Coordinates of C-alpha atoms and ligand atoms in Angstrom, one line a residue:
X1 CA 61.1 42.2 53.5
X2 CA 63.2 44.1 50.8
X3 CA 62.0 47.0 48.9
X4 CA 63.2 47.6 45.7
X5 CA 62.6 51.3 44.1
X6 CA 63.9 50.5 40.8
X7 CA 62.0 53.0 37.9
X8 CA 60.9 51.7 35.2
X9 CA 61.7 53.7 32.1
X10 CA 61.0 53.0 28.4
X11 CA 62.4 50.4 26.7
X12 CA 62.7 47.9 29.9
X13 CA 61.3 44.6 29.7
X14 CA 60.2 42.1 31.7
X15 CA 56.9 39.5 32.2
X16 CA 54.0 41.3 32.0
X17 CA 50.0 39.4 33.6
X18 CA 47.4 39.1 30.7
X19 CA 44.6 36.4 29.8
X20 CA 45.1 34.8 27.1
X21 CA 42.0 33.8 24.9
X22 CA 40.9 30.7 27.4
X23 CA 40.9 33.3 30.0
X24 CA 44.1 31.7 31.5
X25 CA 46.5 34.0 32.9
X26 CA 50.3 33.6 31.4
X27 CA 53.4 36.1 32.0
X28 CA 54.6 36.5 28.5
X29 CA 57.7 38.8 28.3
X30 CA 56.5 42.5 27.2
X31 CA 58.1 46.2 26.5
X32 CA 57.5 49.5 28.5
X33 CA 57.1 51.7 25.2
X34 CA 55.4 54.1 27.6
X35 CA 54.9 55.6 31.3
X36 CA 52.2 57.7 32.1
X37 CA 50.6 58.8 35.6
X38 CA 46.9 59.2 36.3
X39 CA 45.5 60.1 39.3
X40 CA 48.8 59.4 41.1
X41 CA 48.7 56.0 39.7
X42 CA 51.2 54.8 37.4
X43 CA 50.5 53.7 33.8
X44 CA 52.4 51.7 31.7
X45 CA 51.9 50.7 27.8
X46 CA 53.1 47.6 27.5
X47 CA 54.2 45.9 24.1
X48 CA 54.4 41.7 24.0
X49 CA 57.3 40.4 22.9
X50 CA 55.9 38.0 20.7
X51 CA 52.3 39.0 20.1
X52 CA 50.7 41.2 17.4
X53 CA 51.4 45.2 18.2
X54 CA 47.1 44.9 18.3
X55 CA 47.0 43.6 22.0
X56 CA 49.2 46.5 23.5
X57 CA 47.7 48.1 26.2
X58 CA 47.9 50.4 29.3
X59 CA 48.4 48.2 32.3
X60 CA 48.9 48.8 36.3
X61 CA 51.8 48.0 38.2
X62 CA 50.5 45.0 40.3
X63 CA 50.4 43.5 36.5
X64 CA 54.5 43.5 35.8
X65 CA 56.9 41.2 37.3
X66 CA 59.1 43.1 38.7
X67 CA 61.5 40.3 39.6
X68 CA 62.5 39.7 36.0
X69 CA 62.9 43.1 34.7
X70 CA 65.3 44.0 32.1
X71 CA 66.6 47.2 31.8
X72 CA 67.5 48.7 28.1
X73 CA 69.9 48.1 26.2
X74 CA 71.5 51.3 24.8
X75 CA 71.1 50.7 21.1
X76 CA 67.3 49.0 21.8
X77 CA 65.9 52.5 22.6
X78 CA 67.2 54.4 20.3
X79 CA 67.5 55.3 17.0
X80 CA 69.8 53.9 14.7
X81 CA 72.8 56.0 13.3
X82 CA 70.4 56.8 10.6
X83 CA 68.1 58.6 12.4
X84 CA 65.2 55.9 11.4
X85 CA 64.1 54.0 14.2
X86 CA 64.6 50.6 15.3
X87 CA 63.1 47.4 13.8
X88 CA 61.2 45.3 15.4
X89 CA 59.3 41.9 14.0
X90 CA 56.2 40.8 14.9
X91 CA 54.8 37.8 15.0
X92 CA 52.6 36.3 12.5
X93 CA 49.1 35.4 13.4
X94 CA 47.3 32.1 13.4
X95 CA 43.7 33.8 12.3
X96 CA 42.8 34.7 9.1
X97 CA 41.3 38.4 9.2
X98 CA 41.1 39.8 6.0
X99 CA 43.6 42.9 6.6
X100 CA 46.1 43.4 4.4
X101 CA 48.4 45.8 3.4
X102 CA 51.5 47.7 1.4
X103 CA 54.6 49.8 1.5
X104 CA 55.0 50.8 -1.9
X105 CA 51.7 53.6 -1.9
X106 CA 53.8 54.6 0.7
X107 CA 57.1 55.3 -0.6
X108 CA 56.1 57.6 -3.7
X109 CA 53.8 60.1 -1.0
X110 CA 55.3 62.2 1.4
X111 CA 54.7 60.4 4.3
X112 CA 56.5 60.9 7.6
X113 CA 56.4 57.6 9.4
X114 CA 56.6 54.9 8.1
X115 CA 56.6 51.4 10.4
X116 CA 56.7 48.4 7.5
X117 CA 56.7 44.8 9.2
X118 CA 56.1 41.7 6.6
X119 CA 56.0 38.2 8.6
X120 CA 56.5 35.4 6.4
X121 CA 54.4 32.6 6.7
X122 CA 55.3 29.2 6.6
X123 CA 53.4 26.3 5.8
X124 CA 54.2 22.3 6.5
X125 CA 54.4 21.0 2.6
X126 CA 52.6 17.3 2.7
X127 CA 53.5 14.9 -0.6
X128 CA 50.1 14.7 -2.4
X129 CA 49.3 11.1 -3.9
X130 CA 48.5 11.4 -8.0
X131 CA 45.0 11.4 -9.2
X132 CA 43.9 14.0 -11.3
X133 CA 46.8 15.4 -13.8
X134 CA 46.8 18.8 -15.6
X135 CA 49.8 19.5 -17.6
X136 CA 51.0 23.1 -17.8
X137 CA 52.7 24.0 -21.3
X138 CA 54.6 26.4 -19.5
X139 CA 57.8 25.7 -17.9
X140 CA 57.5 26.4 -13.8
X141 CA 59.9 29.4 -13.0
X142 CA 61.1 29.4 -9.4
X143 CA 60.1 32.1 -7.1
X144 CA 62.2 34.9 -5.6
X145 CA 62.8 34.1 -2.0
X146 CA 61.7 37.3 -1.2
X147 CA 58.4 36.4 -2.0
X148 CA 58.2 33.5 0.7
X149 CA 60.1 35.1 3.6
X150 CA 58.9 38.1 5.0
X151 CA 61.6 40.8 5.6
X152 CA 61.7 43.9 7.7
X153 CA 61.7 46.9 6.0
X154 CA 61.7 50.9 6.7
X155 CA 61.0 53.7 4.2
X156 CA 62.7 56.9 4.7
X157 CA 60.4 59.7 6.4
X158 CA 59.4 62.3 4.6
X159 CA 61.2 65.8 4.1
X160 CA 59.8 68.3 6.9
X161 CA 58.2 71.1 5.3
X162 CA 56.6 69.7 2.5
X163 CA 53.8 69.2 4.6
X164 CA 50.2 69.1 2.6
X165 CA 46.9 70.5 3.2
X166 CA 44.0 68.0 4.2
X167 CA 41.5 70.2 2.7
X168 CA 42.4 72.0 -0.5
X169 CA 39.1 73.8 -0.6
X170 CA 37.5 74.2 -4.0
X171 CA 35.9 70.6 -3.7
X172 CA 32.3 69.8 -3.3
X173 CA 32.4 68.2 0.0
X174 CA 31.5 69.0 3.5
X175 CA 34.4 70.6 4.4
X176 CA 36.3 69.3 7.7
X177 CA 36.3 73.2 9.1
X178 CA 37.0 74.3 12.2
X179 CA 32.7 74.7 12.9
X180 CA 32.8 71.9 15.6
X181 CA 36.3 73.1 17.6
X182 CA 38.4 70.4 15.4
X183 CA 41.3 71.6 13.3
X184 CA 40.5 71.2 9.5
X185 CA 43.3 69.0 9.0
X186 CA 44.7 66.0 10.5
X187 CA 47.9 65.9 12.5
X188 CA 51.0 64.8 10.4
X189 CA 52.3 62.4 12.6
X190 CA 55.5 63.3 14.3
X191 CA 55.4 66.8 12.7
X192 CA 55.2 68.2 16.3
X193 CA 58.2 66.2 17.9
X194 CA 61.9 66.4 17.3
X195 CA 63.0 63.6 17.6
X196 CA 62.6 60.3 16.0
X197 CA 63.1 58.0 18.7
X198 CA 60.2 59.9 20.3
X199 CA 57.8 60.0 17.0
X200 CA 58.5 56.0 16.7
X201 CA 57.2 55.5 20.1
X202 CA 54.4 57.8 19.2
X203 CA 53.6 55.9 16.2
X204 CA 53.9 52.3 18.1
X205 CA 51.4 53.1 20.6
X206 CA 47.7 53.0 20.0
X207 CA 46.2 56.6 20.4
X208 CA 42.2 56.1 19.8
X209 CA 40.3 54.4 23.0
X210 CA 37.1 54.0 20.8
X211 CA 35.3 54.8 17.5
X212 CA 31.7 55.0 17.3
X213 CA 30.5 54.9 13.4
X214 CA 26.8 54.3 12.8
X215 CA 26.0 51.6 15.4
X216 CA 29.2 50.0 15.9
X217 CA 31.7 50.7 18.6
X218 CA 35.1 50.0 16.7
X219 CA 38.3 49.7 19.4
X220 CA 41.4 50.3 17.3
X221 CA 44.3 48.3 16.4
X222 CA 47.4 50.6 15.6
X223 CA 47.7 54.3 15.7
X224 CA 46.0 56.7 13.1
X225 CA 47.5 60.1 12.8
X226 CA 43.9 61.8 14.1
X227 CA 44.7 65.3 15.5
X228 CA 46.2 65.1 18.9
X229 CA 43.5 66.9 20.7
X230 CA 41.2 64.2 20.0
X231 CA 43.3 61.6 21.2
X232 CA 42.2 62.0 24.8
X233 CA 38.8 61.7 24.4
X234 CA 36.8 58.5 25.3
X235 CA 35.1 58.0 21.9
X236 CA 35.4 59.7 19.0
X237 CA 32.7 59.9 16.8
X238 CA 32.4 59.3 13.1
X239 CA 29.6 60.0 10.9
X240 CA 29.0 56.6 9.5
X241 CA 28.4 58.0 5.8
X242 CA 31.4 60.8 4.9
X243 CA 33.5 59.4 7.7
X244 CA 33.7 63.4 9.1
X245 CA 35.4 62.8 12.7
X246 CA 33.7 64.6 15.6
X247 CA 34.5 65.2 19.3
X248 CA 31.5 64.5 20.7
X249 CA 28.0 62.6 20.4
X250 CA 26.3 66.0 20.4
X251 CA 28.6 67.3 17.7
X252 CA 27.9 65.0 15.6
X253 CA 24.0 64.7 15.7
X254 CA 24.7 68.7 14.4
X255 CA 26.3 67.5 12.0
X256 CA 23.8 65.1 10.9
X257 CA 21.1 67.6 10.5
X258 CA 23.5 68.5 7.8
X259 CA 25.2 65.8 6.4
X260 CA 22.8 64.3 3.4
X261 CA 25.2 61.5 2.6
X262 CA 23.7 58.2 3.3
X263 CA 26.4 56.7 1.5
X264 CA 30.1 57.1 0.3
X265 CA 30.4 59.5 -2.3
X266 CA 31.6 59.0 -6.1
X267 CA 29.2 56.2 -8.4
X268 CA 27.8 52.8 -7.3
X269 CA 29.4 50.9 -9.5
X270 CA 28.1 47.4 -8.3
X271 CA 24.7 46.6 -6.7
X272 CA 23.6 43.1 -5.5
X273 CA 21.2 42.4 -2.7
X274 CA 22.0 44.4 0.0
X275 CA 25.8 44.7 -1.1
X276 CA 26.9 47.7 -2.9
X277 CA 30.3 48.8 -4.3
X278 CA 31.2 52.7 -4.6
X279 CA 33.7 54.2 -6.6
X280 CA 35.5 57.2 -5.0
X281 CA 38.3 59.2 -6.9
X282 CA 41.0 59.9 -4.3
X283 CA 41.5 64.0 -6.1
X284 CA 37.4 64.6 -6.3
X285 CA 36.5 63.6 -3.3
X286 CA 39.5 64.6 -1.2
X287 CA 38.1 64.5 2.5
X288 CA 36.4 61.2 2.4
X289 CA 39.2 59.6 1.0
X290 CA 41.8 60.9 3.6
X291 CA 38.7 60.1 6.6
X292 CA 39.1 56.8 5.1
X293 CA 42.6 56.3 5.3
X294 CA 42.6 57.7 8.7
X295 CA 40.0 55.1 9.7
X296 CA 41.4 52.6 8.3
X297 CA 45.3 53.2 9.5
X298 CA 43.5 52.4 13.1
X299 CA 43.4 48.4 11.8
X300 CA 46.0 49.0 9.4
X301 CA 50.1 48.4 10.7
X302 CA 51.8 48.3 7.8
X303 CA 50.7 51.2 5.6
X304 CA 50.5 55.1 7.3
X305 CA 48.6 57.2 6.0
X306 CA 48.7 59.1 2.8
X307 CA 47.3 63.0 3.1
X308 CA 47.8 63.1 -1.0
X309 CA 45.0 60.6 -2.4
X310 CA 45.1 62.0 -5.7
X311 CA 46.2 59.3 -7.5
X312 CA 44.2 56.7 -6.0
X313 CA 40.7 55.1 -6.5
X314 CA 38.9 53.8 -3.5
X315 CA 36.5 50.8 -3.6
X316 CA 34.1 51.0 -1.0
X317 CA 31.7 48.2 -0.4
X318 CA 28.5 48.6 1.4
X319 CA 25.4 46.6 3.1
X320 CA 22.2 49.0 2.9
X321 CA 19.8 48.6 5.4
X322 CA 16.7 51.2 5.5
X323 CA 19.0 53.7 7.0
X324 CA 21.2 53.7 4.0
X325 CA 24.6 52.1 2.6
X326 CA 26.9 50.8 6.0
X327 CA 30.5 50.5 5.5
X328 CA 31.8 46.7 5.5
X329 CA 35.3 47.5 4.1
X330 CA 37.6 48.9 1.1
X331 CA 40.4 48.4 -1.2
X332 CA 42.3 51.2 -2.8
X333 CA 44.0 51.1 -6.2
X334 CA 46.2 53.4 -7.8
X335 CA 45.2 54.8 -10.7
X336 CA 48.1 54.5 -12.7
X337 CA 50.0 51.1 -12.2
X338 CA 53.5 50.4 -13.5
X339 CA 53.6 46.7 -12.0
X340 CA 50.1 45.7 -12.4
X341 CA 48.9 46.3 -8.9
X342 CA 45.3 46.0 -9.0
X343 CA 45.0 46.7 -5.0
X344 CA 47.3 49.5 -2.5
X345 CA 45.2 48.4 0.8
X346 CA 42.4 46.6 1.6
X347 CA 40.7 46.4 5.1
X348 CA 37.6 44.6 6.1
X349 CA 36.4 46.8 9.0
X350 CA 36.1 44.5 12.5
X351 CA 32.5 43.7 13.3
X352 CA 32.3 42.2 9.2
X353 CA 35.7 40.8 9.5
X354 CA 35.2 36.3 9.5
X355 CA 32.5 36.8 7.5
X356 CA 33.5 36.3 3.8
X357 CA 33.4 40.0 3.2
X358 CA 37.6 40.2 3.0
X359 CA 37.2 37.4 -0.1
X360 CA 34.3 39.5 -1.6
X361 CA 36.5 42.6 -1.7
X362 CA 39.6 40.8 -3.6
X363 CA 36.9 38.5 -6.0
X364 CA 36.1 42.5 -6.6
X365 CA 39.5 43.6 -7.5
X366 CA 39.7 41.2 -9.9
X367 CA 36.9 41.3 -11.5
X368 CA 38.3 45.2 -12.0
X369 CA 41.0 43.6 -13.4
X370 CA 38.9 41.3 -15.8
X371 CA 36.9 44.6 -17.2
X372 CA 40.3 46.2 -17.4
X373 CA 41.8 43.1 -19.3
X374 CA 44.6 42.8 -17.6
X375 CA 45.6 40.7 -14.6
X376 CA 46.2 42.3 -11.1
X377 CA 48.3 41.4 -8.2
X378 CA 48.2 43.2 -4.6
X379 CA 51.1 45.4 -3.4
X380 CA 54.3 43.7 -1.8
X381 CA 55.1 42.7 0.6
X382 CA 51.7 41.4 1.9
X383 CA 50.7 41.6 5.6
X384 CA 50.2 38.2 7.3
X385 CA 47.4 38.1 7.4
X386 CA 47.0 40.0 4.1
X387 CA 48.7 36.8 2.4
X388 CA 46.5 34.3 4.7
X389 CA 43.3 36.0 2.5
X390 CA 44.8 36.2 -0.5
X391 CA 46.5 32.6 -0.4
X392 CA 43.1 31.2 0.2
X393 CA 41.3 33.4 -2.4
X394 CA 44.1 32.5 -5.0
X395 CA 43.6 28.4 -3.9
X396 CA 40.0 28.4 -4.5
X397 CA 39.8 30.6 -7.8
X398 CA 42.3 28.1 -9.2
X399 CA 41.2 24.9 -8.2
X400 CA 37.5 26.0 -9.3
X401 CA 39.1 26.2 -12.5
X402 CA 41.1 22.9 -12.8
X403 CA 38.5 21.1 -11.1
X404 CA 36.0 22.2 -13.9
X405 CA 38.4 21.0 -16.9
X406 CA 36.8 18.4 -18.7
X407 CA 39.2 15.1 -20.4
X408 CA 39.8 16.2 -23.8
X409 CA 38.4 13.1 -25.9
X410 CA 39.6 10.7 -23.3
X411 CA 42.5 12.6 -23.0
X412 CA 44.1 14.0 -19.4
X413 CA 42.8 17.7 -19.7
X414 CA 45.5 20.1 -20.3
X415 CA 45.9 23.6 -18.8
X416 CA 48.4 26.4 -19.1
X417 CA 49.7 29.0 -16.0
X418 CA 49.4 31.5 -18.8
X419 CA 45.3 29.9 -19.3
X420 CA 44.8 29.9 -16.0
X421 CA 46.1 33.8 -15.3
X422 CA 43.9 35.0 -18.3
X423 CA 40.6 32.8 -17.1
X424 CA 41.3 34.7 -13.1
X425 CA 43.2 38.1 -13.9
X426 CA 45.5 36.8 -11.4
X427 CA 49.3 37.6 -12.2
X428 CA 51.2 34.5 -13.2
X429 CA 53.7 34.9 -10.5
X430 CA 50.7 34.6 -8.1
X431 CA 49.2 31.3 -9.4
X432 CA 52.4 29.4 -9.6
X433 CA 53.1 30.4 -6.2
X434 CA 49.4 28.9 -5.2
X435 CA 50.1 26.1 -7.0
X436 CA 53.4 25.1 -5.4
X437 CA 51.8 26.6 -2.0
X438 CA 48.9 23.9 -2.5
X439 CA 52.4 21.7 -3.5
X440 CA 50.3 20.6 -6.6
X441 CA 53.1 20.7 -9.0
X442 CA 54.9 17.6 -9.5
X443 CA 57.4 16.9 -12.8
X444 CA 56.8 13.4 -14.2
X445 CA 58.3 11.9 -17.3
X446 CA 59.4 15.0 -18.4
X447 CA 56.6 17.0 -17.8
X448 CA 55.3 19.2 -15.0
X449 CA 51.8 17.7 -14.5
X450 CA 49.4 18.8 -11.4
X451 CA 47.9 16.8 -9.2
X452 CA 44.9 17.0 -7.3
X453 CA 44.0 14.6 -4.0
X454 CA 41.4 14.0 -2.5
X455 CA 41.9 15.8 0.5
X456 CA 42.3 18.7 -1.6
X457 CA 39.3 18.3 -3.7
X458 CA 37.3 17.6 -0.8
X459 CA 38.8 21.1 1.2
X460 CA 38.2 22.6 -1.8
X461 CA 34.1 21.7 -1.9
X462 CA 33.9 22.3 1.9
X463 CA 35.2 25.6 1.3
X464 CA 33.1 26.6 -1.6
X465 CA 30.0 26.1 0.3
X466 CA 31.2 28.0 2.5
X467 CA 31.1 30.7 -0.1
X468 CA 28.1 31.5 -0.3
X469 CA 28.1 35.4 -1.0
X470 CA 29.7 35.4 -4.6
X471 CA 30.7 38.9 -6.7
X472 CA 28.6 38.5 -10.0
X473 CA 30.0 40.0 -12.8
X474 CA 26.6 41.0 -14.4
X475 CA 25.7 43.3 -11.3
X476 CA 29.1 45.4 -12.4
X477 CA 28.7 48.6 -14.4
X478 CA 32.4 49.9 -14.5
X479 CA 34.2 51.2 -17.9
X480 CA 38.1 51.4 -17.3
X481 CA 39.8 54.9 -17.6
X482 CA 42.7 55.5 -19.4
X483 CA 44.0 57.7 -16.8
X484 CA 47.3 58.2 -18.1
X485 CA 45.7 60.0 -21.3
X486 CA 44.3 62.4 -19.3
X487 CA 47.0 64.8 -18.7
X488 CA 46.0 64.9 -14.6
X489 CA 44.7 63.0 -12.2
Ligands
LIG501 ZN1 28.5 63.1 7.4

């Protein structure tokens, strides 16, 4: 027998063992981002190739076949001439888990690292017989390309030294002090390395084991910018209500003789059943929104986190049981928006996620957006699975409407994009994309005219019943504010 004492360094690839979900074992090809030794065992973090950055993980030796391994190429590990690192797609997902977020928040905030990865989607177009016809007044403009095909992008990090304090003080809020041993303000990310090709590997690799918040156990996607001492621990604890981060289960049940909050801060702006919607101003209520962001940049890849959350408005949206007003998800929205963005981010936190709740917070934002009378459109690019939500939101908000256009005496009812848009708040750019996504736009005899099969109407009732947690509109009490008249934020 041969030994081979080959080291393997970051960067290397080669197949790496894991289950995949039938609990089959398969080799797929994978990247050391990271060694590490414990116990005089050797640890490596291992990145697949093609799979979503979610399912990296720490794995043992006996798990990496070493007969295929790669070594580095030189310009794969490091940084490019630029001094921003290396791109690296990932590949879309087949589920549909209502995450979903944006670059541009990103790009006006000092923000040091910024990873943005937008994987188009493709979908097999199928010719769709004629039956019922709608024709648009408007001519159909043809989409950017941009819009369908997802491109890697990078933002520039952010200058050192212009590095801002989580806690301004002066606020009302429970303070994130230094009472339970945990520095009052989050680590900026990378602010403590000097290089970049280190800070991207940093960024890449999932640095919370566990979050416990109320009586869920939440195991982190992506990395969140937490402070580094807490990064070793085996659960860190959140209070459930101001999203306060604690090292420890006994510092946080101090910290719940304290806390009061048995909800988010800022007004309830919504309230049906059991489901509750909070309004949070990003400048009043400073801490919870940047525990939020911090939070949610765990599920989050494509956005990092932004420490100045002044100009935002948060949506939070709640399910009150007799301990008070859970979590389910947000959205945030910048208060000021040049390009009609009604949404920056929007998560659905795990345990709700497949449960309608990701479609209940976009219905939300545009009902916002109907108050507001204007229509909306989410931040570009979209995540994947950001788009997969949306897409599916846009298709059943427009075919309720076309499918609930009566003949006009006899006559083949007649709708315009521009109708349609007003009727949803949904930006026209975004309903003709739905519509030629659904492929429902033919041109006949002149005309662009829409047609509607069977098979879609039939999708389309399946998934309405499906539906059954609706936003109503008379359960919102929310008056628009003209922010740009009041001189700050
Ligand atoms: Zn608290």
């Amino acid at each position: 027998m041969t030994m081979f004492f080959v080291e393997i360094v970051e960067g290397c690839r080669l197949p790496v063992l894991r289950k995949n979900q039938e609990h089959e074992d398969e080799w797929p090809l994978a990247e050391i981002l990271s060694v590490k030794e414990v116990s005089g065992r050797k640890l490596f973090y291992v990145h697949y190739i093609d799979f979503n950055k979610r399912l990296d993980e720490w794995v043992t030796a006996d798990r990496l076949d070493m007969k295929k391994l790669q070594f580095p190429k030189k310009e794969a590990k490091t940084p490019t001439k630029n001094g921003l690192p290396t791109s690296r797609p990932s590949s879309p997902e087949r589920e549909v888990v209502s995450v979903y977020c944006t670059t541009k928040c990103l790009s006006q905030l000092n923000l040091r690292i910024i990873l943005v990865e937008n994987a188009g989607q493709k979908r097999k177009v199928e010719p769709v017989p004629l039956a019922t016809q709608v024709s648009p007044a408007t001519p159909v403009p043809s989409l950017p390309s941009s819009q369908q095909n997802g491109t890697a992008r990078r933002l520039i990090p952010a200058q050192p030294g212009r590095k801002r304090k989580a806690n301004c003080g002066g606020t009302d809020e429970d303070s994130q002090d230094s009472s339970d041993g945990i520095p009052s303000a989050p680590r900026m990310t990378g602010s403590l390395v000097s290089d970049r090709s280190h800070d991207d590997i940093v960024t890449r690799m999932k640095n919370i084991e566990c979050i416990e918040l109320g009586r869920h156990r939440l195991k982190p996607w992506y990395f969140s910018p937490y402070p580094q001492e807490l990064t070793a621990l085996p659960i860190l604890y959140l209070c459930e209500f101001c999203l306060k981060y604690l090292k420890s289960l006994k510092c946080l049940q101090r910290h719940l003789t304290k806390c009061n909050l048995r909800h988010p801060p800022g007004n309830e702006i919504y309230r049906k059943g059991t489901i509750s919607f909070f309004e949070i101003d990003g400048r009043k209520n400073k801490n919870y929104s940047q525990n939020l962001c911090l939070l949610a940049k765990c599920f989050l890849d494509h956005k990092t986190l932004y420490y100045d959350t002044d100009p935002f408005l948060f949506y939070v949206m709640t399910e009150y049981d007799s301990k008070g007003f859970h979590i389910v998800g947000y959205f945030s929205k910048e208060k000021e928006s040049t390009e009609d963005y009604n949404v920056a981010c929007i998560l659905t936190l795990p345990p709700y996620q497949r449960r309608g709740y990701g479609k209940l917070l976009i219905e939300f934002s545009y009902e916002l957006s109907k108050v507001e009378g204007k229509t909306g459109t989410p931040e570009k690019p979209l995540s994947d699975l950001g788009l997969l939500s949306y897409r599916s939101y846009w298709s059943q908000t427009i075919l309720e409407i076309l499918m609930d256009l009566k003949p006009d005496n006899g006559e083949r009812p007649q709708i315009t994009i521009n109708e349609i848009s007003e009727i949803t708040s949904v930006k026209k750019e975004d309903v003709i994309s739905t519509l030629q996504y659904l492929n429902l736009i033919n041109y006949y005899k002149g005309q662009y005219i829409l047609t509607l099969s069977e098979d879609i109407v039939d999708g389309h009732e399946r998934a309405m019943q499906k539906r059954h947690s609706r936003i109503d509109p008379k359960c919102l009490h929310f008056t628009p504010k003209d922010w740009s008249k009041r001189g700050k934020w």
